CSV table of C-alpha atoms in Angstrom, one decimal:
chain,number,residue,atom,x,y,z
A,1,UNK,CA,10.1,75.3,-17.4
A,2,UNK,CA,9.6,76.0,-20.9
A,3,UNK,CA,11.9,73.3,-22.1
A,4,UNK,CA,10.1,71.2,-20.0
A,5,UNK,CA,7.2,72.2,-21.6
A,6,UNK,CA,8.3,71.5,-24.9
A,7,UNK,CA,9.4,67.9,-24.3
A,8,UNK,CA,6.3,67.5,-23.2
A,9,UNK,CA,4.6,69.2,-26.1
A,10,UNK,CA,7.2,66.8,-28.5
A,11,UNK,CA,5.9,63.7,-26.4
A,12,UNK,CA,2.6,64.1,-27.1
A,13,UNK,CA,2.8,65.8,-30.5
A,14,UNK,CA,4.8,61.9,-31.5
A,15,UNK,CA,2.1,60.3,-29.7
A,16,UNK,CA,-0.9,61.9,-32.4
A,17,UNK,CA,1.7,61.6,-35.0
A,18,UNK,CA,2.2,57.9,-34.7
A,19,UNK,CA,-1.7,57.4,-33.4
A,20,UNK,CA,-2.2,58.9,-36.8
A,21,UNK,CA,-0.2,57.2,-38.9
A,22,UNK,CA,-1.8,54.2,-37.5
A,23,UNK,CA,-5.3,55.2,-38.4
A,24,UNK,CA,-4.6,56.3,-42.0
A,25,UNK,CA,-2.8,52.9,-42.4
A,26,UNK,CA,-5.2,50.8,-41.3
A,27,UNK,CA,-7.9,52.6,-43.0
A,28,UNK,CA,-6.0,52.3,-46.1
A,29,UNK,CA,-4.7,49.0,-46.0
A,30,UNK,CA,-7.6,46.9,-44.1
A,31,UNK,CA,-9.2,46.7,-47.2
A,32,UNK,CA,-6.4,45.5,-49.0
A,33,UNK,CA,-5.7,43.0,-46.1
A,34,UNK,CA,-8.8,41.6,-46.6
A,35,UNK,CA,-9.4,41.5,-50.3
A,36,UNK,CA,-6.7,39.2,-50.1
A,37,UNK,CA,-6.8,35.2,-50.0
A,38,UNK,CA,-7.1,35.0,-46.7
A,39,UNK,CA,-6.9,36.9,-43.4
A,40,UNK,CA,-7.7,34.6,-40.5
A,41,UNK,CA,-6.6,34.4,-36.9
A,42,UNK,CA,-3.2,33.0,-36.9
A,43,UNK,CA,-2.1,30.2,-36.2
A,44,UNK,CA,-4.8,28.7,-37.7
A,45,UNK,CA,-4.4,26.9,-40.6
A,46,UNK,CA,-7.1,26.5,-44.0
A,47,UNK,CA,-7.1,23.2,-45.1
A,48,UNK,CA,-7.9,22.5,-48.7
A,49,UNK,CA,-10.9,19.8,-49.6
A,50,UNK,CA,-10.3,17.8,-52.5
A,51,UNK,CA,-12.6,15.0,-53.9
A,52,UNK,CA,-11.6,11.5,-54.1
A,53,UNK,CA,-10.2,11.1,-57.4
A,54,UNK,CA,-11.4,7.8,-58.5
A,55,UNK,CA,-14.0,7.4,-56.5
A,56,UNK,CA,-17.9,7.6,-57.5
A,57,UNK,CA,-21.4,6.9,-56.2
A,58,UNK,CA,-23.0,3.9,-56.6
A,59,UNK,CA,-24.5,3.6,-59.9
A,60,UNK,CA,-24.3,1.3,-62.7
A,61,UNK,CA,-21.6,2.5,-64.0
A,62,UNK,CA,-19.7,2.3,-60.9
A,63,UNK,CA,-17.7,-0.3,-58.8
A,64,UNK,CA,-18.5,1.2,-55.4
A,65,UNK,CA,-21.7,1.4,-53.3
A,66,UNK,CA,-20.9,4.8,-51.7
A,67,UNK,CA,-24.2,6.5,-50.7
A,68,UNK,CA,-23.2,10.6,-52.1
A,69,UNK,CA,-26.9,11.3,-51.7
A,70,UNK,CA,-26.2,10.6,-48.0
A,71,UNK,CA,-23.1,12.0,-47.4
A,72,UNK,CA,-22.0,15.3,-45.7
A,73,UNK,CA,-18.5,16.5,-44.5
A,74,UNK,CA,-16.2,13.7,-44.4
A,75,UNK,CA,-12.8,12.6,-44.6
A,76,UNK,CA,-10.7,9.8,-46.6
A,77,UNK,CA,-8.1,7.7,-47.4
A,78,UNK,CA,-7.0,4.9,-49.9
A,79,UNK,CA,-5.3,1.8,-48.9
A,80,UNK,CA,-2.2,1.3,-51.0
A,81,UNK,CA,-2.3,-1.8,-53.4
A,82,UNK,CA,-0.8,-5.2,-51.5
A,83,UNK,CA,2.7,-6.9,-52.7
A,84,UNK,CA,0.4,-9.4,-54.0
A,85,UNK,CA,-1.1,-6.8,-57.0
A,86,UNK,CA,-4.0,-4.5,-57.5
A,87,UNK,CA,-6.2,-7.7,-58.4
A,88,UNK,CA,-6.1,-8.4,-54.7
A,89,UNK,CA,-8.3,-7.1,-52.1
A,90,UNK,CA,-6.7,-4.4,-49.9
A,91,UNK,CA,-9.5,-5.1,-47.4
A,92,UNK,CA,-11.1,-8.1,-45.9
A,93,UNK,CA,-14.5,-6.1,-45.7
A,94,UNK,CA,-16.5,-8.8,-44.0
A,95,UNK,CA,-13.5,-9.2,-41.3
A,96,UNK,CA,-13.5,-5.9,-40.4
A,97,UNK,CA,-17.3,-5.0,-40.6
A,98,UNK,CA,-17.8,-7.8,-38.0
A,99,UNK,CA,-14.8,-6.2,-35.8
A,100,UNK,CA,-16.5,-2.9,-36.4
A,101,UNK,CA,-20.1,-4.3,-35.1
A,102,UNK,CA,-18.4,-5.7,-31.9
A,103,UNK,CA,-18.0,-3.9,-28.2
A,104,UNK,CA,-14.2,-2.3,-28.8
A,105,UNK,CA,-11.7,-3.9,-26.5
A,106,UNK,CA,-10.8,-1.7,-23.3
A,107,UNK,CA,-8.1,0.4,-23.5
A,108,UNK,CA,-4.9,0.5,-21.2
A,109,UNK,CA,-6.6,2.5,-18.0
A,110,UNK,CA,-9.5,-0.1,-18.5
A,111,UNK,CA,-12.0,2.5,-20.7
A,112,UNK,CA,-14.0,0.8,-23.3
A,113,UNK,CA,-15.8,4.2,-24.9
A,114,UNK,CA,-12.8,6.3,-25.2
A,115,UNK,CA,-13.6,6.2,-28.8
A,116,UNK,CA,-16.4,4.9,-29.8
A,117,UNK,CA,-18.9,2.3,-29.2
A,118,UNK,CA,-20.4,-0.8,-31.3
A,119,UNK,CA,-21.3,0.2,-34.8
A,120,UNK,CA,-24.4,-0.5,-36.0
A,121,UNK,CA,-24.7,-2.3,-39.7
A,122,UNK,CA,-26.1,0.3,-42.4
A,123,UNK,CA,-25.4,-2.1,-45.8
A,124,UNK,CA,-23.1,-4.6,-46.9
A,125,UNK,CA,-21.9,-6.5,-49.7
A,126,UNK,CA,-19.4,-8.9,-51.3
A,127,UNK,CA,-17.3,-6.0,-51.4
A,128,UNK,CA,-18.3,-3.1,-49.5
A,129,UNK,CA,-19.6,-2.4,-46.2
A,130,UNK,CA,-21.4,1.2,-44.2
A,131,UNK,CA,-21.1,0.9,-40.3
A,132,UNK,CA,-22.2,3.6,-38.4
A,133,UNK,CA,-20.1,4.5,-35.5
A,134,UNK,CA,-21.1,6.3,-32.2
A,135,UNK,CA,-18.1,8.4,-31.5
A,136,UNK,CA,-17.2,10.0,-28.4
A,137,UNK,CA,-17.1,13.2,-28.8
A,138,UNK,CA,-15.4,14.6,-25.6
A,139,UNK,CA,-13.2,13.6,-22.9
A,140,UNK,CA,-15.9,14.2,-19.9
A,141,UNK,CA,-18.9,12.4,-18.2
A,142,UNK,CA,-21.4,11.4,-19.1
A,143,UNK,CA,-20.0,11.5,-23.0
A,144,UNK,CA,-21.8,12.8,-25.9
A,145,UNK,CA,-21.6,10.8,-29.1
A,146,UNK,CA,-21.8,12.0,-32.3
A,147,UNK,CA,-22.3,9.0,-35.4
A,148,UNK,CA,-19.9,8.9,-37.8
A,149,UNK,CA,-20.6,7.2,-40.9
A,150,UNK,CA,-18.2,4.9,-42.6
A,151,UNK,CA,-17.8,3.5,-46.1
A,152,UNK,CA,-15.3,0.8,-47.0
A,153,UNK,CA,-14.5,-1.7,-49.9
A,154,UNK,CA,-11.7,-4.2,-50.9
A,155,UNK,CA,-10.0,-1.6,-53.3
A,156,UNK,CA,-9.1,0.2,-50.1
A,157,UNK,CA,-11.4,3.0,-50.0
A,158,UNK,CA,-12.0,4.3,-46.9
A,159,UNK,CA,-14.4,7.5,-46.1
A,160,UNK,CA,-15.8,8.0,-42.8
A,161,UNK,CA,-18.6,11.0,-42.9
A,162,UNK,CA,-21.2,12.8,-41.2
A,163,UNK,CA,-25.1,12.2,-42.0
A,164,UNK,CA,-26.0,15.1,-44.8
A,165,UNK,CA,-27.6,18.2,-43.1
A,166,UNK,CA,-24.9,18.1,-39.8
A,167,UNK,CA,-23.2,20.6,-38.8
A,168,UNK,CA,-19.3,20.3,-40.4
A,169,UNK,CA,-18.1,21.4,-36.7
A,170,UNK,CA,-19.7,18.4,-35.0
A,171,UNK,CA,-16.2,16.7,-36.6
A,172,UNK,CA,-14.6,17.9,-33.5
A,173,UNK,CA,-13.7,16.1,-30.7
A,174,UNK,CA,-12.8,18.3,-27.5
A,175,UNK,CA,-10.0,17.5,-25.1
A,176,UNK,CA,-10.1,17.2,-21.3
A,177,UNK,CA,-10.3,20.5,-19.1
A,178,UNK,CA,-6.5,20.1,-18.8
A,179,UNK,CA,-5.6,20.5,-22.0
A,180,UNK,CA,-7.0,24.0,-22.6
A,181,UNK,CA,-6.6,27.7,-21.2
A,182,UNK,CA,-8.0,30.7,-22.6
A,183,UNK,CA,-4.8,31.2,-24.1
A,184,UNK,CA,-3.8,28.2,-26.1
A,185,UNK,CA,-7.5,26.3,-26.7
A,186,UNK,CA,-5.7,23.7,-28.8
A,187,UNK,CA,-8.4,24.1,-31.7
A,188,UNK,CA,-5.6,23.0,-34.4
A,189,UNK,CA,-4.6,19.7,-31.8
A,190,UNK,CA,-8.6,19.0,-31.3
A,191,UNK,CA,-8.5,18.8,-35.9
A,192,UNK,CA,-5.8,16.0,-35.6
A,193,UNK,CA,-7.8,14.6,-33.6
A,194,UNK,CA,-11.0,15.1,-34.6
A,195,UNK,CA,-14.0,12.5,-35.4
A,196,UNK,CA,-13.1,11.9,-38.8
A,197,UNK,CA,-10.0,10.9,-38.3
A,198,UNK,CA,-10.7,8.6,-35.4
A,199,UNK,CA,-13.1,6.5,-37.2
A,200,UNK,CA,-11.0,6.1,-40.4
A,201,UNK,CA,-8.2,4.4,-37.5
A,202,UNK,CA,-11.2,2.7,-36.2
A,203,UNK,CA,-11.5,1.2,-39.6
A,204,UNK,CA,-7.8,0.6,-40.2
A,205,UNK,CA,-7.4,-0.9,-36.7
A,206,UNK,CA,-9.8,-3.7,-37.6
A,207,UNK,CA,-8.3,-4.2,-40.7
A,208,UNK,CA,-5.0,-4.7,-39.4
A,209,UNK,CA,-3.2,-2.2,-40.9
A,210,UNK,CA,-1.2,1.0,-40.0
A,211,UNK,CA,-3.2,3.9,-38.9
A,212,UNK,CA,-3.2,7.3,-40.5
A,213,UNK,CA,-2.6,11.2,-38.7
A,214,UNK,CA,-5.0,14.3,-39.4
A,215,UNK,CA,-2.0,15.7,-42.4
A,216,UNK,CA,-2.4,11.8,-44.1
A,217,UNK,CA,-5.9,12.1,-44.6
A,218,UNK,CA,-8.2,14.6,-47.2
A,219,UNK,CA,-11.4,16.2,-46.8
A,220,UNK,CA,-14.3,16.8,-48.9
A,221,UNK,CA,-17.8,18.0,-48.2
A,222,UNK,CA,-20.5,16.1,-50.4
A,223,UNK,CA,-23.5,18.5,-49.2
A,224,UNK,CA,-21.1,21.4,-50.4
A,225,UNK,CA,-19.2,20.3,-53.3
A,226,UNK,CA,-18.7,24.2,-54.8
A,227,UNK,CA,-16.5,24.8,-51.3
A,228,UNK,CA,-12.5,23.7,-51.4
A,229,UNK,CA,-11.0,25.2,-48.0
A,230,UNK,CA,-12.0,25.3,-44.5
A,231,UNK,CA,-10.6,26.5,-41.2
A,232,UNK,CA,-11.2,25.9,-37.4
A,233,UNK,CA,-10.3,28.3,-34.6
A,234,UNK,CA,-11.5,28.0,-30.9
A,235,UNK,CA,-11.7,29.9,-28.1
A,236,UNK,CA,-11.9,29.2,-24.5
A,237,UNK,CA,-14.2,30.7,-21.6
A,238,UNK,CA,-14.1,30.3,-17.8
A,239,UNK,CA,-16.3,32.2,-15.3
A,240,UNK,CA,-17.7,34.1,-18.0
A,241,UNK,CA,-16.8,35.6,-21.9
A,242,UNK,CA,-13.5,34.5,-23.6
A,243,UNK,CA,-11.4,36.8,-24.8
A,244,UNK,CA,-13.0,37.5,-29.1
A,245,UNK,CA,-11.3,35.8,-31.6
A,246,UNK,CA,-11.5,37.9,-34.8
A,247,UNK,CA,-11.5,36.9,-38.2
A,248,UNK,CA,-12.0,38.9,-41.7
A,249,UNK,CA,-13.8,37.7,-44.2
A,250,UNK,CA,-13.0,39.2,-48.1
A,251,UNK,CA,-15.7,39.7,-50.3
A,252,UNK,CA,-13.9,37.6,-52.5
A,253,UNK,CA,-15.7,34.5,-50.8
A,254,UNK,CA,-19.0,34.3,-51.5
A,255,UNK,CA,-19.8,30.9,-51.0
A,256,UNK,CA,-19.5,30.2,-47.3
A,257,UNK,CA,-21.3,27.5,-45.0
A,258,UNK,CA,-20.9,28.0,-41.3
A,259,UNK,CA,-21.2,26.0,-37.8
A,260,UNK,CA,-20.1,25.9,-34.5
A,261,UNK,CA,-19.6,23.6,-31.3
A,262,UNK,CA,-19.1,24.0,-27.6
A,263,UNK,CA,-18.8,21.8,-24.9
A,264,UNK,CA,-19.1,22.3,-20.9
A,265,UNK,CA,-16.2,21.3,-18.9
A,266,UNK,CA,-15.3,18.3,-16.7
A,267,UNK,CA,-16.3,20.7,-13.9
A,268,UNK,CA,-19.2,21.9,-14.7
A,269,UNK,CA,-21.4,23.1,-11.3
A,270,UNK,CA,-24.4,24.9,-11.1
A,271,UNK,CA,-27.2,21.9,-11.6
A,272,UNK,CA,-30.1,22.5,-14.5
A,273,UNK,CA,-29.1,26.0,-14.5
A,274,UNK,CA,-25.3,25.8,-16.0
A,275,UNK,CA,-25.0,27.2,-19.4
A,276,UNK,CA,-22.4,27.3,-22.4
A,277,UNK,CA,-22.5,29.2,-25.9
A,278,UNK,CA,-20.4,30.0,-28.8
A,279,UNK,CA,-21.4,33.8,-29.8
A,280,UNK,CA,-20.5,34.9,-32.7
A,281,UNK,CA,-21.0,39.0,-33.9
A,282,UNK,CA,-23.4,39.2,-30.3
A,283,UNK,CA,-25.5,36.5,-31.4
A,284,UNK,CA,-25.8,33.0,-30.0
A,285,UNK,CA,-25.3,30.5,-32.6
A,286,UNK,CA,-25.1,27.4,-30.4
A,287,UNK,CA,-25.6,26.2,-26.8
A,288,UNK,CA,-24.8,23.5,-24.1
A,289,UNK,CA,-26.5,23.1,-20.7
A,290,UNK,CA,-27.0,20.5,-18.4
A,291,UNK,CA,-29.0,18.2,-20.3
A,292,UNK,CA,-26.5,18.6,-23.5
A,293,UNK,CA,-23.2,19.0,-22.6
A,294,UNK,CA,-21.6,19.4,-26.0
A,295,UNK,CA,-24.0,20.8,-28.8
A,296,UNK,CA,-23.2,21.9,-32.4
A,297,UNK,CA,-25.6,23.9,-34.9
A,298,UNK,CA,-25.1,25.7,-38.5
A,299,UNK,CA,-25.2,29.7,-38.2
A,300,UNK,CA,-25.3,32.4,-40.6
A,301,UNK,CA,-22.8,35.0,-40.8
A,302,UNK,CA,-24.0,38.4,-41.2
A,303,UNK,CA,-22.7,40.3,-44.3
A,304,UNK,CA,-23.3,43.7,-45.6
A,305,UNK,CA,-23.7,43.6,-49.3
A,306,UNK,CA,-23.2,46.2,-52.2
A,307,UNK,CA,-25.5,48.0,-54.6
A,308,UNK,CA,-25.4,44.3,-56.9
A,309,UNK,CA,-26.1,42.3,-53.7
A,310,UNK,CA,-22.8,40.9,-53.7
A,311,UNK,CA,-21.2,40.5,-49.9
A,312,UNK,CA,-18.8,43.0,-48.6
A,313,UNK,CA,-15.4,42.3,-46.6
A,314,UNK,CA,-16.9,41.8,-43.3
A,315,UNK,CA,-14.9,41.8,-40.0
A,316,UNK,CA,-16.1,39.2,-37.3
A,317,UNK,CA,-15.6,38.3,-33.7
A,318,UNK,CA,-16.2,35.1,-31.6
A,319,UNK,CA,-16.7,34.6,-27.8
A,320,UNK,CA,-17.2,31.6,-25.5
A,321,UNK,CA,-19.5,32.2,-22.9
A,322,UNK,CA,-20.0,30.5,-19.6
A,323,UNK,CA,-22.0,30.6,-16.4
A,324,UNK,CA,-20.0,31.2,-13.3
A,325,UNK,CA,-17.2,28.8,-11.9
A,326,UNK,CA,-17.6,26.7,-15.1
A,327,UNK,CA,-15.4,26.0,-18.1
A,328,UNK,CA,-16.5,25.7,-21.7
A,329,UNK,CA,-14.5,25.3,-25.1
A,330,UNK,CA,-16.2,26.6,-28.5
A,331,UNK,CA,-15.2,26.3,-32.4
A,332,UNK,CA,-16.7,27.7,-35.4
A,333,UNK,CA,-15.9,26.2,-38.9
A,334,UNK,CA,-15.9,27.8,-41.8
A,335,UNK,CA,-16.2,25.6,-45.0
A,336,UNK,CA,-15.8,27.4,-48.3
A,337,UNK,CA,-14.8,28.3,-51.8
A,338,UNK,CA,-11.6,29.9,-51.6
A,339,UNK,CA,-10.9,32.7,-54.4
C-alpha cells in the first residue's frame, strides 16, 4: 500500500514538476519568442514587398503614365526585353487593351466569368494603357467581383492593383467549398492564386506571352510605402466558430496595417438570415450575409502600449464564425514594416 502510495505520490509530484517547468519557460522565453523577427502561425509564410526598381509615376520626368496617387496594394512584373533589342516594344499595348476590353472567351466546362469579366477603359496612350478588370473573386454563385486595376506599357511593365483605400485582403480569391476543411483552409494555395496574380495573366494572356505563378511576381503597397513584409493565414468555420488561429506580434513592429475577408460557402442555407464573420481578439472585423456573400474591411489591432506610447508584444487570436449548417472561409492580412 505504501509503495503504492509513493508511485503515486512520484507520478504526480513529475506531473507539477514538468507543469512547472513549462510555466517558468514560457513565461521566460515568450517574450524572447516574440521580440524576435517574427512569430506567426506556421506554415504561413511573410512575403517581402519590394518597389519596382525602375519604375516611376507619371511626371515629366518620367516615361510611364502610372497613376501612384491611385494606387494601393498591388503586384508586378516586367516583361523581359525581345530577341529583337530593348529599342523594341515588349508589348503591343493597343492589341492587348482591346483583348482586355472584350467578353473573355469561355473556358473548357463552358464558364465565361471564371476570372473576370470585360474591363472597362480607364486611360490610354501611344504607349500605355489602365483597364480595370472585374475579377471574380470566389468560386460560388452568384460571384462577387472585386476590380483590379491594371497598368501596362511597351517596356513591359506590368502592375495590376487595387483602388487606394481597399482593403489589402480583398487580393484574395477563395476556393470552392471542396477545397477547404477546418484543418487545412488553403490560405497559402488561395495567395498563388489570388487577384493580383490573375489579372497580371489576364494581361499576359492577351499579350501572347507566357504567364507568370504567385513566387514570379513582387508585391508593393503604394498607400503604405514605409511597410516591406506581409502575411496571410485563414481559418475555416462550419456550423459555428473555427478553431483560433493565433499569432504574436513583437513590439518591434510598429507600423502595421490590417484587413480581413470572409466569404459564405457554396451551401450556404438559412435565407436573409445566414451570417459569416472573421473575429479577431472577440471583435467582429468583417461580415458576409446573404446579400454579400464575400465582404472584406480594414481592422485595427488592439495593442497595449508602454509608459512612451510605444506598442507592446501583443498575442492575438482569429476565429471564423458561421450560422448553423453553413460554411464560411476568413483571412486577415497583415501588411507591415518588418524590424
Amino acid at each position: 500500500m505504501k509503495y503504492t502510495f509513493l508511485v503515486q505520490n512520484r507520478h504526480i509530484m513529475a506531473i507539477l514538476l514538468v507543469s512547472a517547468v513549462f510555466f517558468v519557460a514560457t513565461w521566460w522565453l515568450y517574450p524572447r519568442i516574440a521580440e524576435g523577427v517574427h512569430t506567426l502561425p506556421e506554415p504561413f509564410e511573410v512575403q517581402r514587398l519590394a518597389a519596382p526598381a525602375g519604375f516611376a509615376a507619371a511626371d515629366e520626368d518620367s516615361d510611364t503614365a502610372f497613376r501612384e496617387g491611385e494606387a494601393g496594394f498591388a503586384a508586378w512584373v516586367r516583361i523581359a526585353a525581345s530577341e529583337q533589342g530593348d529599342n523594341e516594344p515588349r508589348l503591343d499595348v493597343l492589341d492587348v487593351k482591346e483583348r482586355l476590353e472584350a467578353e473573355p472567351d469561355p473556358d473548357q466546362s463552358g464558364n465565361v466569368h471564371e476570372i473576370r469579366g470585360a474591363g472597362a477603359n480607364v486611360d490610354w496612350g501611344l504607349n500605355f494603357a489602365i483597364v480595370e478588370l472585374p475579377m471574380y473573386a470566389a468560386v460560388i454563385s452568384p460571384k462577387p467581383v472585386e476590380n483590379v486595376t491594371v497598368y501596362f506599357d511597351d517596356q513591359g511593365w506590368v502592375v495590376a492593383y487595387l483602388p487606394k483605400g481597399r482593403p489589402a485582403a480583398a487580393i484574395w480569391k477563395h476556393g470552392s467549398a471542396e477545397d477547404a476543411t477546418a484543418d487545412d483552409p488553403k490560405a497559402n494555395e488561395d495567395l498563388e492564386k489570388n487577384l493580383l496574380v490573375l489579372a497580371l495573366n489576364e494581361v499576359l494572356k492577351a499579350g501572347d506571352i507566357n504567364t507568370v505563378e504567385h513566387a514570379d511576381v513582387a508585391y508593393y503597397d503604394w498607400a503604405n510605402e514605409n511597410c516591406d513584409a506581409f502575411a496571410l493565414f485563414s481559418a475555416t468555420g462550419s456550423g459555428g466558430a473555427s478553431e483560433p488561429v493565433k499569432f504574436v506580434i513583437p513590439r518591434t513592429i510598429t507600423e502595421i496595417q490590417a484587413s480581413a475577408a470572409v466569404v459564405l460557402g457554396e451551401q450556404a442555407q438559412g435565407g436573409d438570415s445566414i451570417t459569416a464573420s472573421v473575429v479577431v481578439d472577440r471583435n467582429t472585423v468583417v461580415l458576409a450575409n446573404a446579400e454579400q456573400l464575400r465582404n472584406s474591411a480594414e481592422f485595427e489591432l488592439d495593442r497595449e502600449v508602454d509608459e512612451d506610447g510605444k506598442p507592446k508584444t501583443s498575442l492575438h487570436q482569429v476565429v471564423v464564425d458561421v450560422s448553423a449548417d453553413n460554411d464560411a472561409t476568413g483571412v486577415v492580412m497583415l501588411v507591415y514594416d518588418k524590424p
